[in-house]
């Protein structure tokens, strides 16, 4: 069983696991994923900035037609359940996270654009994903 965790931080200068001042909410996916979000999804963004982000994503995938929501910074963790040190381990992927809508199938995707390499995290949303807010 493989699980994935994301920490969505309020400011990009804090890539480490959250301190007590950040609020977390785990999301478990039926496809053996678990995603931890922090309450920082952006609400009102400026039109020009939003358009620039969309155009940047469309350079990689021209079928993206809308950014549903995003957060400026996440850190990806994998849940290791086996071995001597089970727990969340950094996956060397961090940067902005996007929930995007596409013109073609798969209609919705979850994308973390890695700041340090081209090793992005991309997954399709699935109706069997479950949300567990704590």
Coordinates of N, CA and C in Angstrom, one line a residue:
X1 N 0.9 -1.2 0.0 CA 0.0 0.0 0.0 C 0.9 1.2 0.0
X2 N 0.7 2.1 -1.0 CA 1.5 3.3 -1.1 C 0.6 4.5 -0.8
X3 N 1.1 5.4 0.0 CA 0.3 6.6 0.3 C 1.1 7.8 0.1
X4 N 0.5 8.9 -0.3 CA 1.1 10.2 -0.6 C 0.6 11.2 0.4
X5 N 1.4 12.1 0.8 CA 1.0 13.2 1.7 C 1.5 14.5 1.1
X6 N 0.6 15.6 1.2 CA 1.0 16.9 0.8 C 0.8 17.8 2.0
X7 N 1.7 18.7 2.2 CA 1.6 19.7 3.2 C 1.5 21.0 2.5
X8 N 0.3 21.7 2.6 CA 0.1 23.0 1.9 C 0.3 24.0 2.9
X9 N 1.4 24.8 2.7 CA 1.9 25.8 3.7 C 1.4 27.2 3.4
X10 N 1.2 28.0 4.4 CA 0.8 29.4 4.2 C 1.8 30.2 3.6
X11 N 3.1 29.9 3.8 CA 4.1 30.7 3.1 C 5.2 29.8 2.6
X12 N 5.8 30.2 1.4 CA 6.8 29.3 0.8 C 8.1 29.2 1.5
X13 N 8.3 30.0 2.5 CA 9.5 29.9 3.3 C 9.5 28.8 4.3
X14 N 8.4 28.1 4.4 CA 8.3 27.0 5.4 C 8.0 25.7 4.8
X15 N 9.0 25.0 4.2 CA 8.8 23.8 3.5 C 8.8 22.6 4.5
X16 N 9.0 22.7 5.7 CA 9.1 21.6 6.7 C 7.7 21.3 7.1
X17 N 7.5 20.1 7.8 CA 6.2 19.7 8.3 C 5.6 20.9 9.2
X18 N 4.3 20.9 9.2 CA 3.6 22.1 9.8 C 3.8 22.2 11.3
X19 N 3.8 23.4 11.8 CA 3.9 23.6 13.2 C 2.5 23.7 13.8
X20 N 2.4 24.0 15.0 CA 1.1 24.1 15.7 C 0.2 25.2 15.1
X21 N 0.7 26.1 14.4 CA -0.1 27.2 13.9 C -0.8 26.9 12.6
X22 N -0.5 25.8 12.0 CA -1.2 25.4 10.7 C -2.2 24.3 11.0
X23 N -3.3 24.4 10.3 CA -4.3 23.4 10.4 C -4.3 22.4 9.3
X24 N -4.4 21.1 9.6 CA -4.3 20.1 8.6 C -5.6 19.3 8.4
X25 N -5.8 18.8 7.2 CA -7.0 17.9 6.9 C -6.5 16.8 6.0
X26 N -6.6 15.6 6.4 CA -6.1 14.5 5.6 C -7.2 14.1 4.5
X27 N -6.8 13.7 3.4 CA -7.6 13.2 2.3 C -7.2 11.9 1.9
X28 N -8.0 10.8 2.0 CA -7.6 9.5 1.6 C -8.2 9.2 0.2
X29 N -7.5 8.6 -0.7 CA -7.9 8.3 -2.0 C -8.1 6.8 -2.1
X30 N -9.1 6.3 -2.8 CA -9.3 4.9 -3.0 C -8.2 4.3 -3.9
X31 N -7.5 5.1 -4.6 CA -6.4 4.6 -5.4 C -5.1 4.5 -4.6
X32 N -5.2 4.3 -3.4 CA -4.1 4.1 -2.5 C -3.3 5.4 -2.2
X33 N -3.9 6.5 -2.3 CA -3.3 7.8 -2.1 C -3.9 8.4 -0.8
X34 N -3.1 9.1 -0.1 CA -3.6 9.9 1.0 C -3.0 11.2 0.9
X35 N -3.7 12.3 0.9 CA -3.2 13.6 0.7 C -3.6 14.4 1.9
X36 N -2.6 15.1 2.5 CA -2.9 16.0 3.7 C -2.8 17.4 3.2
X37 N -3.9 18.1 3.3 CA -4.0 19.5 3.0 C -4.0 20.4 4.2
X38 N -3.5 21.6 4.1 CA -3.7 22.6 5.1 C -4.6 23.7 4.6
X39 N -5.4 24.3 5.4 CA -6.4 25.2 5.0 C -5.8 26.5 4.4
X40 N -5.3 26.4 3.2 CA -4.8 27.7 2.6 C -5.1 27.8 1.1
X41 N -6.1 27.1 0.6 CA -6.5 27.2 -0.8 C -6.8 28.7 -1.1
X42 N -6.2 29.1 -2.2 CA -6.4 30.6 -2.5 C -7.8 30.8 -3.0
X43 N -8.4 31.9 -2.6 CA -9.8 32.2 -3.0 C -9.8 33.3 -4.1
X44 N -9.6 34.5 -3.7 CA -9.7 35.6 -4.7 C -8.3 36.0 -5.3
X45 N -8.0 35.5 -6.4 CA -6.7 35.9 -7.0 C -6.9 37.0 -8.1
X46 N -5.9 37.7 -8.4 CA -6.0 38.7 -9.4 C -6.1 38.1 -10.8
X47 N -6.9 38.7 -11.7 CA -7.2 38.1 -13.0 C -5.9 38.0 -13.8
X48 N -5.0 38.9 -13.8 CA -3.8 38.8 -14.6 C -2.9 37.7 -14.1
X49 N -2.8 37.6 -12.8 CA -1.9 36.5 -12.3 C -2.6 35.1 -12.6
X50 N -3.9 35.0 -12.4 CA -4.6 33.8 -12.7 C -4.4 33.4 -14.2
X51 N -4.5 34.4 -15.1 CA -4.3 34.1 -16.5 C -2.9 33.7 -16.8
X52 N -1.9 34.3 -16.2 CA -0.5 33.9 -16.3 C -0.3 32.4 -15.9
X53 N -0.9 32.1 -14.8 CA -0.7 30.7 -14.3 C -1.3 29.7 -15.2
X54 N -2.5 30.0 -15.7 CA -3.2 29.2 -16.7 C -2.4 29.0 -18.0
X55 N -1.9 30.1 -18.5 CA -1.1 30.0 -19.7 C 0.2 29.2 -19.5
X56 N 0.8 29.3 -18.3 CA 2.0 28.5 -18.0 C 1.7 27.0 -18.0
X57 N 0.5 26.7 -17.4 CA 0.1 25.3 -17.4 C -0.2 24.7 -18.8
X58 N -0.8 25.6 -19.6 CA -1.2 25.2 -20.9 C 0.0 25.0 -21.8
X59 N 1.1 25.5 -21.5 CA 2.3 25.2 -22.3 C 2.7 23.7 -22.2
X60 N 2.5 23.2 -21.0 CA 2.8 21.7 -20.8 C 1.6 20.9 -21.2
X61 N 0.4 21.3 -21.0 CA -0.8 20.6 -21.3 C -1.9 21.5 -21.9
X62 N -1.9 21.6 -23.3 CA -2.9 22.6 -23.9 C -4.3 22.3 -23.7
X63 N -4.6 21.1 -23.2 CA -6.0 20.7 -22.9 C -6.6 21.3 -21.6
X64 N -5.7 21.9 -20.7 CA -6.1 22.5 -19.5 C -6.9 23.8 -19.9
X65 N -8.1 23.9 -19.4 CA -8.9 25.1 -19.8 C -9.3 25.9 -18.5
X66 N -9.0 25.4 -17.3 CA -9.4 26.1 -16.1 C -8.7 25.6 -14.9
X67 N -8.2 26.6 -14.0 CA -7.7 26.2 -12.8 C -8.8 26.3 -11.8
X68 N -9.2 25.1 -11.2 CA -10.3 25.1 -10.3 C -9.9 25.8 -8.9
X69 N -8.7 25.4 -8.4 CA -8.2 26.0 -7.2 C -6.7 25.7 -7.2
X70 N -6.0 26.4 -6.4 CA -4.5 26.2 -6.2 C -4.0 26.6 -4.9
X71 N -2.8 26.2 -4.5 CA -2.1 26.8 -3.4 C -0.7 27.0 -3.8
X72 N -0.1 28.1 -3.3 CA 1.2 28.5 -3.7 C 2.3 27.5 -3.4
X73 N 2.2 26.7 -2.3 CA 3.3 25.8 -1.9 C 2.8 24.6 -1.2
X74 N 3.3 23.4 -1.6 CA 3.1 22.2 -0.9 C 4.4 21.4 -0.8
X75 N 4.5 20.5 0.1 CA 5.6 19.6 0.2 C 5.0 18.2 0.2
X76 N 5.5 17.3 -0.7 CA 5.0 16.0 -0.9 C 5.7 15.0 0.0
X77 N 4.9 14.2 0.7 CA 5.5 13.1 1.6 C 4.9 11.8 1.2
X78 N 5.7 10.7 1.3 CA 5.2 9.4 1.1 C 5.0 8.7 2.4
X79 N 4.0 7.9 2.6 CA 3.8 7.2 3.9 C 4.4 5.8 3.7
X80 N 5.5 5.6 4.5 CA 6.1 4.3 4.4 C 5.6 3.5 5.6
X81 N 4.9 2.4 5.3 CA 4.3 1.6 6.4 C 5.2 0.4 6.8
X82 N 6.2 0.0 5.9 CA 7.1 -1.1 6.2 C 8.4 -0.6 6.7
X83 N 9.2 -1.5 7.2 CA 10.6 -1.2 7.6 C 10.7 -0.7 9.1
X84 N 11.9 -0.4 9.4 CA 12.2 0.0 10.8 C 11.7 1.3 11.2
X85 N 11.5 2.3 10.2 CA 11.1 3.6 10.5 C 9.8 4.0 9.7
X86 N 8.7 3.4 10.1 CA 7.4 3.7 9.3 C 7.0 5.1 9.6
X87 N 6.4 5.8 8.7 CA 5.9 7.1 8.8 C 6.1 7.9 7.6
X88 N 5.8 9.2 7.7 CA 5.9 10.1 6.5 C 7.3 10.5 6.2
X89 N 7.7 10.3 4.9 CA 9.1 10.6 4.4 C 8.9 11.6 3.3
X90 N 9.8 12.6 3.2 CA 9.8 13.6 2.1 C 10.0 12.9 0.8
X91 N 9.3 13.3 -0.2 CA 9.4 12.7 -1.6 C 10.2 13.6 -2.5
X92 N 10.9 14.7 -2.1 CA 11.7 15.6 -2.9 C 10.8 16.2 -4.0
X93 N 9.6 16.5 -3.7 CA 8.7 17.2 -4.6 C 8.1 18.3 -3.8
X94 N 8.3 19.6 -4.2 CA 7.5 20.7 -3.6 C 7.4 21.8 -4.6
X95 N 6.4 22.6 -4.3 CA 6.0 23.7 -5.2 C 4.5 24.0 -5.2
X96 N 4.0 24.7 -6.2 CA 2.6 25.0 -6.2 C 1.8 23.8 -6.6
X97 N 0.6 23.7 -6.1 CA -0.4 22.6 -6.4 C -1.6 23.2 -7.1
X98 N -2.1 22.5 -8.1 CA -3.2 22.9 -8.9 C -4.2 21.8 -9.0
X99 N -5.5 22.2 -8.9 CA -6.6 21.3 -9.4 C -7.1 21.9 -10.7
X100 N -6.9 21.2 -11.8 CA -7.2 21.7 -13.1 C -8.3 21.0 -13.8
X101 N -9.1 21.7 -14.6 CA -10.1 21.1 -15.5 C -9.5 21.0 -16.9
X102 N -9.8 19.9 -17.6 CA -9.3 19.8 -19.0 C -10.4 19.6 -19.9
X103 N -10.1 19.9 -21.2 CA -11.1 19.8 -22.3 C -11.4 18.3 -22.6
X104 N -10.4 17.5 -22.4 CA -10.4 16.1 -22.8 C -10.3 15.2 -21.5
X105 N -10.5 13.9 -21.6 CA -10.4 13.0 -20.5 C -8.9 12.8 -20.2
X106 N -8.5 12.6 -19.0 CA -9.3 12.8 -17.8 C -9.7 14.2 -17.6
X107 N -10.9 14.5 -17.2 CA -11.5 15.8 -17.1 C -10.8 16.7 -16.0
X108 N -10.5 16.1 -14.9 CA -9.9 16.8 -13.8 C -8.6 16.1 -13.4
X109 N -7.5 17.0 -13.1 CA -6.3 16.4 -12.6 C -5.7 17.3 -11.5
X110 N -4.9 16.6 -10.7 CA -4.2 17.2 -9.5 C -2.8 17.3 -9.9
X111 N -2.2 18.5 -9.8 CA -0.8 18.6 -10.3 C 0.0 19.4 -9.3
X112 N 1.2 18.9 -8.9 CA 2.2 19.6 -8.1 C 3.4 19.9 -9.0
X113 N 3.6 21.1 -9.3 CA 4.8 21.5 -10.1 C 6.0 21.6 -9.2
X114 N 6.9 20.7 -9.4 CA 8.1 20.6 -8.6 C 9.1 21.8 -8.9
X115 N 9.5 22.5 -7.9 CA 10.4 23.6 -8.0 C 11.8 23.2 -8.4
X116 N 12.2 22.0 -8.0 CA 13.6 21.6 -8.1 C 13.9 20.7 -9.3
X117 N 12.9 20.2 -10.0 CA 13.2 19.3 -11.1 C 11.9 19.2 -12.0
X118 N 12.0 18.5 -13.0 CA 10.8 18.2 -13.9 C 10.0 17.0 -13.4
X119 N 10.4 16.5 -12.2 CA 9.6 15.4 -11.6 C 8.4 15.9 -10.9
X120 N 7.4 16.3 -11.7 CA 6.1 16.8 -11.1 C 5.3 15.6 -10.6
X121 N 4.3 15.9 -9.8 CA 3.3 14.9 -9.4 C 2.0 15.2 -10.1
X122 N 1.5 14.3 -10.8 CA 0.3 14.4 -11.6 C -0.6 13.2 -11.4
X123 N -1.8 13.4 -11.0 CA -2.8 12.3 -10.8 C -4.1 12.8 -11.3
X124 N -4.9 11.8 -11.7 CA -6.3 12.1 -12.2 C -7.2 12.0 -11.0
X125 N -8.2 12.9 -10.9 CA -9.2 12.8 -9.8 C -10.1 11.6 -10.1
X126 N -10.6 11.0 -9.1 CA -11.4 9.8 -9.3 C -12.6 9.9 -8.3
X127 N -13.8 9.4 -8.8 CA -15.0 9.6 -7.9 C -14.9 8.7 -6.7
X128 N -14.0 7.8 -6.6 CA -13.9 7.0 -5.4 C -12.9 7.6 -4.3
X129 N -12.3 8.8 -4.6 CA -11.5 9.4 -3.6 C -12.5 9.8 -2.5
X130 N -12.0 9.7 -1.3 CA -12.8 10.0 -0.1 C -12.1 11.2 0.7
X131 N -12.9 12.1 1.2 CA -12.4 13.2 2.0 C -12.6 13.0 3.5
X132 N -11.6 13.1 4.2 CA -11.7 12.9 5.7 C -11.1 14.1 6.4
X133 N -12.0 15.0 6.7 CA -11.5 16.3 7.4 C -11.4 16.1 8.9
X134 N -10.3 16.4 9.4 CA -10.1 16.2 10.9 C -9.7 17.5 11.5

